[in-house]
Tab-separated table of C-alpha atoms in Angstrom:
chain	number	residue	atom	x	y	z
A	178	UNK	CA	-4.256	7.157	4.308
A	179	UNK	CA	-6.414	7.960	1.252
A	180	UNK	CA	-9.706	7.316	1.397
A	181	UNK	CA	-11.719	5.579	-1.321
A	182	UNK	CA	-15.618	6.113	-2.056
A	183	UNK	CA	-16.877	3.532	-4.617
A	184	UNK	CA	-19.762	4.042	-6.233
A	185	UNK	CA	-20.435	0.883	-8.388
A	186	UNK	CA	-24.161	0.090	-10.517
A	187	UNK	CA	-25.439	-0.932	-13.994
A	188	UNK	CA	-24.942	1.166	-17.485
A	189	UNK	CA	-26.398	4.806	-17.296
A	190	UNK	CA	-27.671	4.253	-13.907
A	191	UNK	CA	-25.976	7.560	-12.662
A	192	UNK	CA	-22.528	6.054	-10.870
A	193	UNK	CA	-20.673	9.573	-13.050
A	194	UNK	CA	-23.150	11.956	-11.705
A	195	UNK	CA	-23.119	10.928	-8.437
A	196	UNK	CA	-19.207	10.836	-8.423
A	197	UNK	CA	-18.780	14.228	-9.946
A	198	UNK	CA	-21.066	15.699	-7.125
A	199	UNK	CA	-19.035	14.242	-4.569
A	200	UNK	CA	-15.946	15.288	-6.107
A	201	UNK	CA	-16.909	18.488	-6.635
A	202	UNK	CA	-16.790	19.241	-2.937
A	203	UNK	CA	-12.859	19.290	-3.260
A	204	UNK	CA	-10.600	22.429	-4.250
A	205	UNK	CA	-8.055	20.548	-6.504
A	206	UNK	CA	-10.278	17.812	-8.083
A	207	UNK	CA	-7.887	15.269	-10.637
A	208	UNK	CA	-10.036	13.397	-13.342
A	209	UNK	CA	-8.884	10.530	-14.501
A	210	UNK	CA	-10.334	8.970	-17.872
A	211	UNK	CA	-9.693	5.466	-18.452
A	212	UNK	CA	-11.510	5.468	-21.652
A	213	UNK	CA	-10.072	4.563	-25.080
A	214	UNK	CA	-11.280	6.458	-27.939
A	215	UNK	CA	-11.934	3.076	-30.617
A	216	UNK	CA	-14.791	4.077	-32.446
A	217	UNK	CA	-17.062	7.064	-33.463
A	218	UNK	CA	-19.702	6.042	-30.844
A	219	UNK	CA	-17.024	5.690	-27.676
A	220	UNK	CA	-15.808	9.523	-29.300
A	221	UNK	CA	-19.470	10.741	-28.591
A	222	UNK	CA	-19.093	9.119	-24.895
A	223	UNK	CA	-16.060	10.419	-24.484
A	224	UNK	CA	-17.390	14.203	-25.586
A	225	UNK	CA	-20.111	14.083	-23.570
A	226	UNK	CA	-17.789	12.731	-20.050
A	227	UNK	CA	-15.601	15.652	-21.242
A	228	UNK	CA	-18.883	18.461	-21.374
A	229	UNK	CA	-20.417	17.207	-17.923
A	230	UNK	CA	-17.439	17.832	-15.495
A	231	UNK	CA	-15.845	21.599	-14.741
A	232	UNK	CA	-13.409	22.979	-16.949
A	233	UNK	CA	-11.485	23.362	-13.474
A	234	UNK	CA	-10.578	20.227	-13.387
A	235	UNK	CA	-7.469	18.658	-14.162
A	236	UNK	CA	-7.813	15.762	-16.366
A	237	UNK	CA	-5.783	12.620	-16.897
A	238	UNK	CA	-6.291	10.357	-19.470
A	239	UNK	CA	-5.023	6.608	-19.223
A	240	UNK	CA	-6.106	3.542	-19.938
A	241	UNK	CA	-3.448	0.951	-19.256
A	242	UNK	CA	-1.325	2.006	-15.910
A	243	UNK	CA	-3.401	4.229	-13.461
A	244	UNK	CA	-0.748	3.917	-10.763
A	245	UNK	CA	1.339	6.498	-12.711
A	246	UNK	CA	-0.914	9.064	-12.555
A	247	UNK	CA	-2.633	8.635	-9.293
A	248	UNK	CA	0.930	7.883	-7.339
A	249	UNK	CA	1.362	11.485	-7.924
A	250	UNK	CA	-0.514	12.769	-5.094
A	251	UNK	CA	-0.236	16.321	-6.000
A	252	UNK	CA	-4.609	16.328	-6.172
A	253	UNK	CA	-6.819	16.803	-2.721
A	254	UNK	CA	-9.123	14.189	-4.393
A	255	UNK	CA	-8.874	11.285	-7.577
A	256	UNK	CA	-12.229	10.619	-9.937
A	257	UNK	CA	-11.217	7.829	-11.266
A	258	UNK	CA	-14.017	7.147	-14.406
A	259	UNK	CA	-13.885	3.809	-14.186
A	260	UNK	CA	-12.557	0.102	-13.424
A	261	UNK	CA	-14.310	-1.422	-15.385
A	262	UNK	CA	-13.084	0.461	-18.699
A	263	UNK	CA	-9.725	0.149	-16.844
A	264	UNK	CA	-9.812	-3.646	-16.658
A	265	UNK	CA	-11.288	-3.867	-20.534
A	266	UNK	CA	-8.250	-1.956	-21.500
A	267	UNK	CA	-5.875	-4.216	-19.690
A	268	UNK	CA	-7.354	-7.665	-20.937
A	269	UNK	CA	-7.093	-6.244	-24.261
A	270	UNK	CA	-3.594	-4.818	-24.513
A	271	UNK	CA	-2.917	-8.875	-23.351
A	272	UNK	CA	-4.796	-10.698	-25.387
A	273	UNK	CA	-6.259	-8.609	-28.475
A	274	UNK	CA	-6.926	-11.191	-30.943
A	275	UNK	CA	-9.974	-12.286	-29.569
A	276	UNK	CA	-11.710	-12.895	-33.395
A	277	UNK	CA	-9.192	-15.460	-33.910
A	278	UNK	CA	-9.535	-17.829	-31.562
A	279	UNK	CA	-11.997	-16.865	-28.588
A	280	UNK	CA	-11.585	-19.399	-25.995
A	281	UNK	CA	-8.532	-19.538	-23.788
A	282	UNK	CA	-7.118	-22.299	-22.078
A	283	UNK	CA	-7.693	-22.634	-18.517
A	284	UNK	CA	-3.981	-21.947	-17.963
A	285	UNK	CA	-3.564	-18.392	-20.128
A	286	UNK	CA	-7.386	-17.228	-18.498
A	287	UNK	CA	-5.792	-17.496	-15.116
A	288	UNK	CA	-2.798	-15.970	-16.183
A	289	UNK	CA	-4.614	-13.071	-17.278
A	290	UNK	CA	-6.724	-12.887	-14.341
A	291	UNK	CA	-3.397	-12.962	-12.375
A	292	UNK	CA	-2.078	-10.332	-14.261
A	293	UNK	CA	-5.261	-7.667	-13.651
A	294	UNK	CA	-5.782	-8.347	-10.394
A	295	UNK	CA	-2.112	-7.881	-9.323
A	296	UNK	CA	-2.944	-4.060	-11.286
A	297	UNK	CA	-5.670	-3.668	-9.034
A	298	UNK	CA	-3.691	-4.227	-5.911
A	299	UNK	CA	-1.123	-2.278	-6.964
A	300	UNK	CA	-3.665	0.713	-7.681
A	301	UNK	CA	-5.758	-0.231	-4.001
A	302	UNK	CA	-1.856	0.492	-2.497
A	303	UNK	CA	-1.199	3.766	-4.193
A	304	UNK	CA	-3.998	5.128	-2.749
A	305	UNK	CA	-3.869	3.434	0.675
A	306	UNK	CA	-0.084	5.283	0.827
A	307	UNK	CA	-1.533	8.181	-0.635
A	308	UNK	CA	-2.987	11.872	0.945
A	309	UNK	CA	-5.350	12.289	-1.573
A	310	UNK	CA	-8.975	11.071	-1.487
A	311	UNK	CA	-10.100	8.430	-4.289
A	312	UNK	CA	-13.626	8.309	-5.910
A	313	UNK	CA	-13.519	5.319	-7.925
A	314	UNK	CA	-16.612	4.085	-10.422
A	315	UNK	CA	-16.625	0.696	-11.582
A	316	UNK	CA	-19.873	-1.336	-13.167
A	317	UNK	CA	-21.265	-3.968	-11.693
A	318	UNK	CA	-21.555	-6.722	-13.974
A	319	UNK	CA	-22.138	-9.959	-12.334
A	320	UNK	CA	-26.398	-9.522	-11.414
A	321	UNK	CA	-27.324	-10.347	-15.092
A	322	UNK	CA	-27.624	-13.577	-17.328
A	323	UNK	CA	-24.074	-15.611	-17.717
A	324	UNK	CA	-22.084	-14.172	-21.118
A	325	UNK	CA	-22.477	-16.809	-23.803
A	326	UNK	CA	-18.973	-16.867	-24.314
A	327	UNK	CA	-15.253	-16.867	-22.926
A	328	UNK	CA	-14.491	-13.477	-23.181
A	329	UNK	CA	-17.456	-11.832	-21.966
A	330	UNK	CA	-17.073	-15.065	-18.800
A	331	UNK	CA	-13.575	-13.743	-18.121
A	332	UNK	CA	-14.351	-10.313	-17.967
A	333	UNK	CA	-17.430	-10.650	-15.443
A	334	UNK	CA	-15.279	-12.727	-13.322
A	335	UNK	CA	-12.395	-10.758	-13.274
A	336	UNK	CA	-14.611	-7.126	-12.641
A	337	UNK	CA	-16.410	-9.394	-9.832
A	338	UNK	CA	-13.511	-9.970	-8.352
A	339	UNK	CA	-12.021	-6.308	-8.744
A	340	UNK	CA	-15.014	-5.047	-7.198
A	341	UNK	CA	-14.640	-6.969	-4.147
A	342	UNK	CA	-11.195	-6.052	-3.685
A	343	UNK	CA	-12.059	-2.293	-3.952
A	344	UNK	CA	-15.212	-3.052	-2.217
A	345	UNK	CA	-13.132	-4.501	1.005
A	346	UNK	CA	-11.138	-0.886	1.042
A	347	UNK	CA	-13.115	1.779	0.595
A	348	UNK	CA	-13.996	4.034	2.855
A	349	UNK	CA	-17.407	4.373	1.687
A	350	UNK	CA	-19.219	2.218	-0.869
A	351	UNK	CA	-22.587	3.231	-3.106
A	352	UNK	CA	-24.775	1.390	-5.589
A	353	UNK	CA	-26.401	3.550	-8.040
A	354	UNK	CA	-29.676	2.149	-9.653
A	355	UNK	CA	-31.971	4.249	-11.896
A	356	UNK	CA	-30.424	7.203	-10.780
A	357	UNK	CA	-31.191	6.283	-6.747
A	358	UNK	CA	-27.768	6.356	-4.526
A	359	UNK	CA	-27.852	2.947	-2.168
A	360	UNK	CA	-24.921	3.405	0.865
A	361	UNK	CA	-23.552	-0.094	0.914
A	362	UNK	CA	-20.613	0.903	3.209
A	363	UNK	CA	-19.650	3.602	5.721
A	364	UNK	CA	-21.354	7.412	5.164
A	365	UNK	CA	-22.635	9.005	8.144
């Protein structure tokens, strides 16, 4: 059964870092980048992700279906940078016109909410079925004030509830604050 370590904090608090190191202690490390590259400043993210981890590593990019690449299982260990990014992607490729008319029903926000968190499971299976190890980083979103609006509502509640699915199966779980690595879960 794979194991999964999640290490899960606020912006720039050091979740990457920390996941690299502990990746870093496998032979055949897999990298997988769930970022899209929108705008110049996400390009200068994406750069400097790209510059911090070994040239060793193989690297997947892909934002929209991670069970393809992880259900390979041909790596001793999965960085998976990060579920949060992952879930963006997916609420976006299914509802994209958020300019035009921000608030959605009650009905098409729990279809949506439906539809991510049935990718989640699907990813959480993969790698319970899998050999391979899984470090997955995801942001924790849900300690700060309430979004003022739909979108930014949905998403909290829908990386909340992500988090506590992945939370529930990991192996090991970590909170990274100001660069200070908090076991949550498991370790020894």
């Amino acid at each position: 059964m794979g194991r999964i370590i999640m290490l899960t904090g606020g912006a720039r608090s050091g979740k990457s870092t920390y996941a690299q190191q502990f990746a870093s202690g496998y032979k055949d490390v897999a990298y997988v980048a769930t970022a899209v590259n929108t705008d110049e400043e996400m390009q200068g993210r994406i750069k400097r992700h790209k510059q911090e981890r070994p040239s060793e590593w193989t690297t997947y990019e892909e934002a929209y279906d991670l069970t393809k690449v992880v259900g390979q299982g041909k790596h001793d260990v999965y960085l998976i940078d990060c579920l949060t990014v992952y879930i963006t992607n997916l609420i976006w490729q299914e509802k994209n016109d958020w300019d035009e008319r921000e608030v959605l029903s009650v009905r098409e926000q729990k279809t949506l909410e439906e539809t991510i968190e049935k990718k989640v499971q699907e990813l959480l299976a993969v790698c319970a079925a899998s050999a391979a190890d899984f470090i997955i980083v995801t942001n924790e979103v849900g300690m700060g004030l309430v979004p003022e609006n739909s979108l930014g509502r949905l998403f909290r509640d829908i990386s909340g509830r992500a988090n506590r699915m992945l939370a529930k199966q990991a192996y090991e779980a970590y909170f990274v604050v100001s660069g200070m690595l908090l076991l949550l879960k498991g370790g020894a």
